[in-house]
CSV table of C-alpha atoms in Angstrom, one decimal:
chain,number,residue,atom,x,y,z
Z,1,UNK,CA,-47.6,17.4,209.6
Z,2,UNK,CA,-48.6,14.1,211.1
Z,3,UNK,CA,-49.8,14.6,214.7
Z,4,UNK,CA,-48.0,11.4,215.6
Z,5,UNK,CA,-44.6,12.7,214.5
Z,6,UNK,CA,-41.9,12.5,217.2
Z,7,UNK,CA,-41.5,15.7,219.2
Z,8,UNK,CA,-37.8,15.8,218.4
Z,9,UNK,CA,-38.6,16.5,214.8
Z,10,UNK,CA,-40.6,19.6,215.7
Z,11,UNK,CA,-38.0,20.8,218.1
Z,12,UNK,CA,-35.0,20.3,215.8
Z,13,UNK,CA,-36.8,21.9,212.9
Z,14,UNK,CA,-37.9,24.8,215.0
Z,15,UNK,CA,-34.4,25.4,216.3
Z,16,UNK,CA,-33.2,25.6,212.7
Z,17,UNK,CA,-36.0,27.9,211.7
Z,18,UNK,CA,-35.5,30.2,214.7
Z,19,UNK,CA,-31.7,30.4,214.2
Z,20,UNK,CA,-32.3,31.4,210.6
Z,21,UNK,CA,-34.4,34.3,212.0
Z,22,UNK,CA,-31.7,35.1,214.5
Z,23,UNK,CA,-33.9,34.9,217.5
Z,24,UNK,CA,-31.8,35.3,220.6
Z,25,UNK,CA,-34.4,34.7,223.3
Z,26,UNK,CA,-37.0,32.0,223.0
Z,27,UNK,CA,-39.2,30.5,225.7
Z,28,UNK,CA,-38.9,26.7,225.5
Z,29,UNK,CA,-42.6,26.2,226.1
Z,30,UNK,CA,-43.4,28.3,223.0
Z,31,UNK,CA,-40.9,26.5,220.7
Z,32,UNK,CA,-43.3,24.0,219.2
Z,33,UNK,CA,-46.1,26.6,218.8
Z,34,UNK,CA,-43.8,29.1,217.1
Z,35,UNK,CA,-42.7,26.4,214.7
Z,36,UNK,CA,-46.2,25.3,213.8
Z,37,UNK,CA,-47.4,28.8,213.3
Z,38,UNK,CA,-44.4,29.9,211.1
Z,39,UNK,CA,-43.5,26.8,209.2
Z,40,UNK,CA,-46.5,24.6,208.9
Z,41,UNK,CA,-47.4,26.0,205.5
Z,42,UNK,CA,-44.0,24.7,204.2
Z,43,UNK,CA,-44.7,21.3,205.8
Z,44,UNK,CA,-48.0,21.4,203.8
Z,45,UNK,CA,-46.0,22.0,200.6
Z,46,UNK,CA,-43.6,19.2,201.4
Z,47,UNK,CA,-46.5,16.8,202.1
Z,48,UNK,CA,-48.4,17.9,199.0
Z,49,UNK,CA,-45.3,17.6,196.9
Z,50,UNK,CA,-44.9,14.0,198.0
Z,51,UNK,CA,-48.6,13.2,197.3
Z,52,UNK,CA,-50.2,11.7,194.2
Z,53,UNK,CA,-51.8,15.1,193.5
Z,54,UNK,CA,-48.6,17.0,192.9
Z,55,UNK,CA,-48.1,17.6,189.2
Z,56,UNK,CA,-44.4,18.7,189.5
Z,57,UNK,CA,-45.2,22.1,187.9
Z,58,UNK,CA,-42.4,23.7,190.0
Z,59,UNK,CA,-44.4,26.8,190.7
Z,60,UNK,CA,-43.4,26.5,194.4
Z,61,UNK,CA,-39.8,26.1,193.5
Z,62,UNK,CA,-39.8,29.2,191.3
Z,63,UNK,CA,-41.6,31.2,194.1
Z,64,UNK,CA,-39.1,30.4,196.8
Z,65,UNK,CA,-36.5,33.2,197.1
Z,66,UNK,CA,-34.4,31.5,199.7
Z,67,UNK,CA,-33.5,28.3,198.0
Z,68,UNK,CA,-35.4,26.2,200.5
Z,69,UNK,CA,-37.2,24.2,197.8
Z,70,UNK,CA,-35.5,22.0,195.2
Z,71,UNK,CA,-37.0,19.8,192.5
Z,72,UNK,CA,-35.6,16.3,192.9
Z,73,UNK,CA,-36.5,13.0,191.2
Z,74,UNK,CA,-38.4,10.4,193.2
Z,75,UNK,CA,-38.0,6.7,192.8
Z,76,UNK,CA,-40.1,6.7,189.6
Z,77,UNK,CA,-38.0,9.5,188.1
Z,78,UNK,CA,-40.6,12.3,188.5
Z,79,UNK,CA,-39.5,15.6,189.9
Z,80,UNK,CA,-41.0,16.7,193.2
Z,81,UNK,CA,-40.4,19.7,195.5
Z,82,UNK,CA,-38.3,18.8,198.6
Z,83,UNK,CA,-37.9,21.2,201.5
Z,84,UNK,CA,-34.7,22.2,203.3
Z,85,UNK,CA,-36.1,23.4,206.7
Z,86,UNK,CA,-32.9,25.1,207.6
Z,87,UNK,CA,-33.4,27.6,204.7
Z,88,UNK,CA,-37.1,28.1,205.1
Z,89,UNK,CA,-38.3,31.5,206.3
Z,90,UNK,CA,-42.0,30.7,206.6
Z,91,UNK,CA,-42.9,33.4,204.0
Z,92,UNK,CA,-45.7,31.2,202.5
Z,93,UNK,CA,-44.8,32.1,198.9
Z,94,UNK,CA,-44.6,28.4,198.0
Z,95,UNK,CA,-48.1,27.8,199.2
Z,96,UNK,CA,-49.5,30.8,197.5
Z,97,UNK,CA,-48.0,29.8,194.2
Z,98,UNK,CA,-49.2,26.2,194.2
Z,99,UNK,CA,-52.2,25.7,191.9
Z,100,UNK,CA,-53.0,22.5,193.8
Z,101,UNK,CA,-53.4,24.4,197.1
Z,102,UNK,CA,-54.9,27.6,195.8
Z,103,UNK,CA,-57.9,28.4,193.5
Z,104,UNK,CA,-56.7,29.6,190.1
Z,105,UNK,CA,-58.1,32.9,189.0
Z,106,UNK,CA,-60.6,32.4,186.1
Z,107,UNK,CA,-59.8,33.6,182.6
Z,108,UNK,CA,-61.5,36.6,181.1
Z,109,UNK,CA,-64.2,34.6,179.2
Z,110,UNK,CA,-65.4,35.1,175.7
Z,111,UNK,CA,-67.8,33.2,173.4
Z,112,UNK,CA,-66.3,29.8,172.9
Z,113,UNK,CA,-64.7,29.2,169.5
Z,114,UNK,CA,-63.5,25.8,168.2
Z,115,UNK,CA,-61.7,25.1,164.9
Z,116,UNK,CA,-60.0,22.5,162.8
Z,117,UNK,CA,-57.0,24.3,161.4
Z,118,UNK,CA,-53.6,24.0,159.8
Z,119,UNK,CA,-50.6,26.2,158.9
Z,120,UNK,CA,-50.6,27.5,155.4
Z,121,UNK,CA,-47.0,26.4,154.8
Z,122,UNK,CA,-46.8,22.7,154.1
Z,123,UNK,CA,-43.2,22.6,155.1
Z,124,UNK,CA,-44.1,23.9,158.6
Z,125,UNK,CA,-46.8,21.3,158.9
Z,126,UNK,CA,-44.5,18.5,157.8
Z,127,UNK,CA,-42.1,19.4,160.6
Z,128,UNK,CA,-44.9,19.8,163.2
Z,129,UNK,CA,-46.6,17.0,165.2
Z,130,UNK,CA,-50.1,18.1,164.1
Z,131,UNK,CA,-51.3,21.0,162.0
Z,132,UNK,CA,-48.6,23.5,162.9
Z,133,UNK,CA,-50.8,26.0,164.8
Z,134,UNK,CA,-48.2,26.4,167.5
Z,135,UNK,CA,-45.9,27.9,164.9
Z,136,UNK,CA,-48.7,30.2,163.6
Z,137,UNK,CA,-49.0,31.9,167.0
Z,138,UNK,CA,-45.3,31.9,167.6
Z,139,UNK,CA,-44.6,33.6,164.3
Z,140,UNK,CA,-46.9,36.4,165.2
Z,141,UNK,CA,-45.2,36.8,168.6
Z,142,UNK,CA,-41.8,37.1,166.8
Z,143,UNK,CA,-43.3,39.7,164.4
Z,144,UNK,CA,-44.0,41.8,167.6
Z,145,UNK,CA,-40.4,41.2,168.8
Z,146,UNK,CA,-41.5,38.9,171.5
Z,147,UNK,CA,-40.3,35.5,172.8
Z,148,UNK,CA,-41.7,32.0,173.0
Z,149,UNK,CA,-41.3,29.6,176.0
Z,150,UNK,CA,-41.9,25.9,175.3
Z,151,UNK,CA,-40.2,22.6,175.6
Z,152,UNK,CA,-37.1,21.4,173.7
Z,153,UNK,CA,-34.4,18.8,174.2
Z,154,UNK,CA,-31.2,19.7,175.9
Z,155,UNK,CA,-27.8,18.4,174.7
Z,156,UNK,CA,-28.3,15.5,177.0
Z,157,UNK,CA,-31.7,14.7,175.5
Z,158,UNK,CA,-33.5,15.9,178.6
Z,159,UNK,CA,-36.8,17.6,177.8
Z,160,UNK,CA,-36.8,21.1,179.4
Z,161,UNK,CA,-38.3,24.5,178.9
Z,162,UNK,CA,-36.3,26.9,176.8
Z,163,UNK,CA,-36.8,30.4,175.3
Z,164,UNK,CA,-37.0,30.9,171.5
Z,165,UNK,CA,-36.3,34.4,170.0
Z,166,UNK,CA,-36.8,33.6,166.4
Z,167,UNK,CA,-38.2,31.0,163.9
Z,168,UNK,CA,-34.8,29.2,163.8
Z,169,UNK,CA,-34.8,28.6,167.5
Z,170,UNK,CA,-38.5,27.6,167.4
Z,171,UNK,CA,-37.7,24.4,165.4
Z,172,UNK,CA,-36.6,22.6,168.6
Z,173,UNK,CA,-39.9,23.4,170.4
Z,174,UNK,CA,-42.1,22.4,167.5
Z,175,UNK,CA,-42.6,18.6,168.0
Z,176,UNK,CA,-44.3,16.7,170.9
Z,177,UNK,CA,-41.8,15.3,173.4
Z,178,UNK,CA,-44.0,12.6,175.2
Z,179,UNK,CA,-42.1,12.8,178.5
Z,180,UNK,CA,-42.5,15.2,181.5
Z,181,UNK,CA,-40.3,18.2,180.9
Z,182,UNK,CA,-38.1,20.0,183.5
Z,183,UNK,CA,-39.6,23.4,184.3
Z,184,UNK,CA,-36.5,24.6,186.1
Z,185,UNK,CA,-36.6,28.4,186.9
Z,186,UNK,CA,-38.4,29.2,183.6
Z,187,UNK,CA,-41.4,30.9,185.4
Z,188,UNK,CA,-38.9,33.5,186.8
Z,189,UNK,CA,-37.5,34.1,183.4
Z,190,UNK,CA,-41.1,34.5,181.9
Z,191,UNK,CA,-41.9,37.0,184.6
Z,192,UNK,CA,-38.7,39.0,183.9
Z,193,UNK,CA,-39.5,39.2,180.2
Z,194,UNK,CA,-43.1,40.2,180.9
Z,195,UNK,CA,-41.9,43.0,183.2
Z,196,UNK,CA,-39.7,44.3,180.4
Z,197,UNK,CA,-42.9,44.7,178.4
Z,198,UNK,CA,-42.1,42.2,175.7
Z,199,UNK,CA,-44.9,40.0,174.1
Z,200,UNK,CA,-44.6,36.5,175.5
Z,201,UNK,CA,-46.0,33.2,174.5
Z,202,UNK,CA,-45.9,30.3,177.0
Z,203,UNK,CA,-46.9,26.8,175.8
Z,204,UNK,CA,-47.1,23.7,177.9
Z,205,UNK,CA,-49.3,21.1,179.5
Z,206,UNK,CA,-52.3,22.5,181.4
Z,207,UNK,CA,-50.7,21.9,184.8
Z,208,UNK,CA,-47.6,23.9,183.7
Z,209,UNK,CA,-49.8,26.7,182.4
Z,210,UNK,CA,-51.6,26.7,185.7
Z,211,UNK,CA,-48.3,26.7,187.6
Z,212,UNK,CA,-47.1,29.8,185.6
Z,213,UNK,CA,-50.3,31.7,186.1
Z,214,UNK,CA,-50.4,31.0,189.9
Z,215,UNK,CA,-46.7,32.0,190.2
Z,216,UNK,CA,-47.3,35.3,188.4
Z,217,UNK,CA,-50.3,36.0,190.7
Z,218,UNK,CA,-51.5,38.7,188.3
Z,219,UNK,CA,-52.6,39.1,184.7
Z,220,UNK,CA,-50.2,40.5,182.1
Z,221,UNK,CA,-51.7,42.0,178.9
Z,222,UNK,CA,-48.5,40.9,177.0
Z,223,UNK,CA,-48.8,37.2,177.9
Z,224,UNK,CA,-50.5,34.6,175.7
Z,225,UNK,CA,-50.8,31.1,177.2
Z,226,UNK,CA,-51.4,28.0,175.2
Z,227,UNK,CA,-52.3,24.7,177.0
Z,228,UNK,CA,-52.0,21.4,175.2
Z,229,UNK,CA,-54.6,18.6,175.1
Z,230,UNK,CA,-52.6,16.2,177.3
Z,231,UNK,CA,-53.0,12.4,177.6
Z,232,UNK,CA,-50.5,12.3,180.5
Z,233,UNK,CA,-46.7,12.6,181.1
Z,234,UNK,CA,-44.5,9.5,181.2
Z,235,UNK,CA,-41.6,9.1,183.6
Z,236,UNK,CA,-38.3,10.7,182.6
Z,237,UNK,CA,-36.5,7.7,184.1
Z,238,UNK,CA,-38.4,5.4,181.7
Z,239,UNK,CA,-37.6,7.7,178.8
Z,240,UNK,CA,-33.9,7.7,179.7
Z,241,UNK,CA,-33.7,3.9,180.0
Z,242,UNK,CA,-35.5,3.5,176.7
Z,243,UNK,CA,-33.2,5.9,174.9
Z,244,UNK,CA,-30.1,4.2,176.4
Z,245,UNK,CA,-31.4,0.8,175.3
Z,246,UNK,CA,-32.0,2.1,171.8
Z,247,UNK,CA,-28.5,3.5,171.6
Z,248,UNK,CA,-27.0,0.2,172.6
Z,249,UNK,CA,-29.4,-1.8,170.3
Z,250,UNK,CA,-28.6,0.4,167.3
Z,251,UNK,CA,-24.9,0.8,168.0
Z,252,UNK,CA,-24.8,4.6,168.3
Z,253,UNK,CA,-26.0,7.0,171.1
Z,254,UNK,CA,-29.2,8.9,170.3
Z,255,UNK,CA,-29.0,12.6,169.6
Z,256,UNK,CA,-32.7,13.4,169.0
Z,257,UNK,CA,-36.1,11.7,169.1
Z,258,UNK,CA,-39.0,12.8,166.9
Z,259,UNK,CA,-42.1,10.8,168.0
Z,260,UNK,CA,-44.3,12.2,165.2
Z,261,UNK,CA,-42.3,12.1,162.0
Z,262,UNK,CA,-44.4,12.5,158.8
Z,263,UNK,CA,-41.8,11.3,156.3
Z,264,UNK,CA,-43.6,7.9,155.9
Z,265,UNK,CA,-47.1,9.4,155.7
Z,266,UNK,CA,-49.2,9.9,158.8
Z,267,UNK,CA,-47.7,11.0,162.1
Z,268,UNK,CA,-47.1,7.8,164.0
Z,269,UNK,CA,-43.5,7.2,163.1
Z,270,UNK,CA,-40.5,7.6,165.4
Z,271,UNK,CA,-37.4,9.2,163.8
Z,272,UNK,CA,-34.0,8.9,165.5
Z,273,UNK,CA,-30.9,10.9,164.8
Z,274,UNK,CA,-27.5,9.8,166.3
Z,275,UNK,CA,-24.5,11.4,167.8
Z,276,UNK,CA,-22.2,9.3,165.6
Z,277,UNK,CA,-22.1,8.5,161.9
Z,278,UNK,CA,-25.1,6.3,161.7
Z,279,UNK,CA,-27.9,7.3,159.3
Z,280,UNK,CA,-31.3,8.3,160.5
Z,281,UNK,CA,-33.5,5.4,161.6
Z,282,UNK,CA,-37.3,5.4,161.5
Z,283,UNK,CA,-39.9,2.9,162.7
Z,284,UNK,CA,-43.6,2.8,163.3
Z,285,UNK,CA,-45.3,3.1,166.7
Z,286,UNK,CA,-46.4,-0.5,166.6
Z,287,UNK,CA,-42.8,-1.8,166.3
Z,288,UNK,CA,-40.9,-3.3,169.2
Z,289,UNK,CA,-38.4,-0.4,169.1
Z,290,UNK,CA,-41.2,2.0,169.6
Z,291,UNK,CA,-42.8,0.2,172.5
Z,292,UNK,CA,-42.2,3.2,174.8
Z,293,UNK,CA,-44.6,5.4,172.9
Z,294,UNK,CA,-46.8,2.8,171.0
Z,295,UNK,CA,-47.5,0.6,174.0
Z,296,UNK,CA,-46.2,1.7,177.4
Z,297,UNK,CA,-47.5,5.3,177.0
Z,298,UNK,CA,-50.8,4.4,175.5
Z,299,UNK,CA,-51.4,1.7,178.2
Z,300,UNK,CA,-51.1,4.4,180.9
Z,301,UNK,CA,-48.7,2.2,182.9
Z,302,UNK,CA,-45.9,4.7,183.4
Z,303,UNK,CA,-47.7,8.1,183.7
Z,304,UNK,CA,-47.3,10.5,186.7
Z,305,UNK,CA,-49.7,9.6,189.5
Z,306,UNK,CA,-51.4,13.0,189.2
Z,307,UNK,CA,-52.3,12.3,185.6
Z,308,UNK,CA,-55.0,9.8,186.5
Z,309,UNK,CA,-56.7,12.4,188.7
Z,310,UNK,CA,-55.9,15.4,186.6
Z,311,UNK,CA,-58.2,18.4,187.4
Z,312,UNK,CA,-57.5,19.9,184.0
Z,313,UNK,CA,-58.9,17.1,181.9
Z,314,UNK,CA,-62.1,18.9,181.0
Z,315,UNK,CA,-63.4,21.4,178.5
Z,316,UNK,CA,-62.9,24.3,180.9
Z,317,UNK,CA,-59.3,25.2,180.2
Z,318,UNK,CA,-56.5,27.2,181.9
Z,319,UNK,CA,-54.8,28.6,178.8
Z,320,UNK,CA,-56.0,31.4,176.5
Z,321,UNK,CA,-55.8,28.9,173.6
Z,322,UNK,CA,-55.9,25.1,173.6
Z,323,UNK,CA,-54.1,23.1,170.9
Z,324,UNK,CA,-54.1,19.4,170.1
Z,325,UNK,CA,-54.6,16.9,167.4
Z,326,UNK,CA,-58.1,16.9,165.8
Z,327,UNK,CA,-58.5,13.2,165.5
Z,328,UNK,CA,-61.5,12.4,163.3
Z,329,UNK,CA,-62.0,15.9,162.1
Z,330,UNK,CA,-64.8,16.3,159.6
Z,331,UNK,CA,-63.3,18.0,156.5
Z,332,UNK,CA,-65.1,19.0,153.4
Z,333,UNK,CA,-64.3,17.0,150.3
Z,334,UNK,CA,-62.1,19.8,149.0
Z,335,UNK,CA,-59.8,19.5,152.0
Z,336,UNK,CA,-59.5,15.8,152.4
Z,337,UNK,CA,-56.0,15.8,150.9
Z,338,UNK,CA,-54.9,18.0,153.8
Z,339,UNK,CA,-55.5,15.3,156.4
Z,340,UNK,CA,-52.2,13.5,155.8
Z,341,UNK,CA,-50.1,16.4,157.0
Z,342,UNK,CA,-52.1,16.9,160.2
Z,343,UNK,CA,-55.0,18.9,161.4
Z,344,UNK,CA,-54.9,20.9,164.7
Z,345,UNK,CA,-57.7,21.3,167.2
Z,346,UNK,CA,-57.9,24.9,168.3
Z,347,UNK,CA,-60.1,26.0,171.2
Z,348,UNK,CA,-60.3,29.7,172.0
Z,349,UNK,CA,-60.9,30.0,175.8
Z,350,UNK,CA,-60.6,33.7,176.6
Z,351,UNK,CA,-61.1,37.2,175.3
Z,352,UNK,CA,-57.3,37.5,174.9
Z,353,UNK,CA,-57.3,34.2,173.0
Z,354,UNK,CA,-60.0,35.5,170.6
Z,355,UNK,CA,-58.0,38.6,169.9
Z,356,UNK,CA,-54.9,36.5,169.1
Z,357,UNK,CA,-56.9,34.2,166.9
Z,358,UNK,CA,-57.9,37.3,164.8
Z,359,UNK,CA,-54.3,38.4,164.6
Z,360,UNK,CA,-53.1,35.1,163.2
Z,361,UNK,CA,-56.1,34.4,161.0
Z,362,UNK,CA,-54.2,34.9,157.7
Z,363,UNK,CA,-51.5,32.4,158.7
Z,364,UNK,CA,-53.7,29.3,158.7
Z,365,UNK,CA,-56.7,27.7,157.2
Z,366,UNK,CA,-59.7,27.7,159.7
Z,367,UNK,CA,-62.8,25.5,159.7
Z,368,UNK,CA,-65.5,25.9,162.3
Z,369,UNK,CA,-65.9,22.6,164.2
Z,370,UNK,CA,-68.3,21.0,166.6
Z,371,UNK,CA,-67.4,20.4,170.2
Z,372,UNK,CA,-68.9,16.9,170.1
Z,373,UNK,CA,-66.6,15.9,167.3
Z,374,UNK,CA,-63.6,17.3,169.3
Z,375,UNK,CA,-64.6,15.3,172.4
Z,376,UNK,CA,-64.9,12.1,170.4
Z,377,UNK,CA,-61.3,12.0,169.4
Z,378,UNK,CA,-59.8,13.6,172.6
Z,379,UNK,CA,-60.9,11.9,175.8
Z,380,UNK,CA,-58.6,14.2,177.8
Z,381,UNK,CA,-61.1,17.0,177.2
Z,382,UNK,CA,-63.6,14.9,179.2
Z,383,UNK,CA,-61.8,13.0,181.9
Z,384,UNK,CA,-58.2,11.9,182.9
Z,385,UNK,CA,-56.6,8.7,181.5
Z,386,UNK,CA,-57.1,6.0,184.1
Z,387,UNK,CA,-54.0,4.4,185.5
Z,388,UNK,CA,-53.2,0.8,184.5
Z,389,UNK,CA,-54.0,-1.7,187.2
Z,390,UNK,CA,-50.3,-2.7,187.3
Z,391,UNK,CA,-48.9,0.8,187.1
Z,392,UNK,CA,-47.3,0.8,190.6
Z,393,UNK,CA,-45.7,-2.6,190.1
Z,394,UNK,CA,-44.3,-1.6,186.7
Z,395,UNK,CA,-42.8,1.6,188.1
Z,396,UNK,CA,-41.3,-0.3,191.1
Z,397,UNK,CA,-39.7,-2.8,188.6
Z,398,UNK,CA,-38.4,0.1,186.5
Z,399,UNK,CA,-36.4,1.5,189.4
Z,400,UNK,CA,-34.5,-1.8,189.6
Z,401,UNK,CA,-34.2,-3.0,186.0
Z,402,UNK,CA,-33.2,-1.8,182.5
Z,403,UNK,CA,-35.8,-1.1,179.9
Z,404,UNK,CA,-36.0,-4.5,178.0
Z,405,UNK,CA,-36.1,-6.4,181.3
Z,406,UNK,CA,-39.1,-4.4,182.5
Z,407,UNK,CA,-40.9,-4.9,179.2
Z,408,UNK,CA,-40.4,-8.7,179.4
Z,409,UNK,CA,-41.6,-8.8,183.0
Z,410,UNK,CA,-44.9,-7.1,182.1
Z,411,UNK,CA,-45.4,-8.5,178.6
Z,412,UNK,CA,-48.8,-9.9,179.4
Z,413,UNK,CA,-50.0,-6.6,181.0
Z,414,UNK,CA,-48.8,-4.6,178.0
Z,415,UNK,CA,-49.6,-7.0,175.1
Z,416,UNK,CA,-52.1,-9.5,176.5
Z,417,UNK,CA,-51.8,-13.3,176.7
Z,418,UNK,CA,-49.9,-15.3,174.2
Z,419,UNK,CA,-53.2,-16.2,172.5
Z,420,UNK,CA,-54.2,-12.5,172.3
Z,421,UNK,CA,-50.8,-11.6,170.8
Z,422,UNK,CA,-51.2,-14.4,168.2
Z,423,UNK,CA,-54.6,-13.2,167.2
Z,424,UNK,CA,-53.4,-9.6,166.9
Z,425,UNK,CA,-50.5,-10.7,164.6
Z,426,UNK,CA,-53.0,-12.7,162.5
Z,427,UNK,CA,-55.2,-9.7,162.2
Z,428,UNK,CA,-52.3,-7.6,160.9
Z,429,UNK,CA,-51.4,-10.2,158.4
Z,430,UNK,CA,-55.0,-10.4,157.1
Z,431,UNK,CA,-55.0,-6.6,156.6
């Protein structure tokens, strides 16, 4: 709390807190002191939640048993914890569950293993963003009557965590979403399933895996965590405005977005399905329609503020297993044909991860890989993606304008000067 805050804020907040505790006799001279001692930790959560360091992992929200914390969107569309002082009991659970305010317990280490790998079923790889290794681990979990928590789209095309109980339900979780997902109360659901003794797989960005682990506050033998090599998470507000613009531009509301369709060869094609009768539409990342992913995302101009200072962008990971694209993987001549369907980077980070790698060994093709090669194609294993110089101005404009207007306003920042754009078009024609 700012020392310069008006005294009335302390007093009114303290009265609310003390009333919730049903105190009947309070000495006026101790009011501010009692408030600071009992509720300052929640003020810290509120201040941290509003800071550029907050990842929006929602661990604090899941930990609060009194409904004093809610995840609400800020002006840029990113969810942040907001505190209702009247409901706060000063229990400190939110502080203890925050991986940004607490030191995360280290994983049980094993000898590091790194692979280039892919699912043995070409159909699974074709419907996956990379080599299909997420499905390899998930299938083994289902074989043990377990469940998988990962991100899917809701009916309103909002990316949010959901629970899959079988391979059919897994399909919605399989492809990359490229927008920050709503965590909701999923950590509570994960804990409930773990306490039932069921095998559980949780897959998310490193900050989400860290949030879950800090929320649980203890290790579970029946939990496998997978963190993803993450470039950063774009604004849900930006995603919504882009989707709405596409629906109007193409004449039919969007039902589903696949950012990594492989139907045209490679994996840099956007595939749209619609709510109405319109046929499927596909277009490459370099097209105007795909500017959300092919330009805005890659320019780091709309990522969450915490992404540019991400503490998890390093080779020391928070999940038992790390998965990502293995860009530039060196494959023997006999395997070169496999590249077009995608190759996954797999890093085994813990003793538990090593055991699971052995369990799923028969479901995929595994090639030993060098760390230096993995680092070359995945900068997020070395350092965070730096924010664009005009990032704040872009996001301020986004709050007030529709998608195409913002893109026009920042055309030079996104695409360069008119001369640069001309030369780039000329290069594409020459190729």
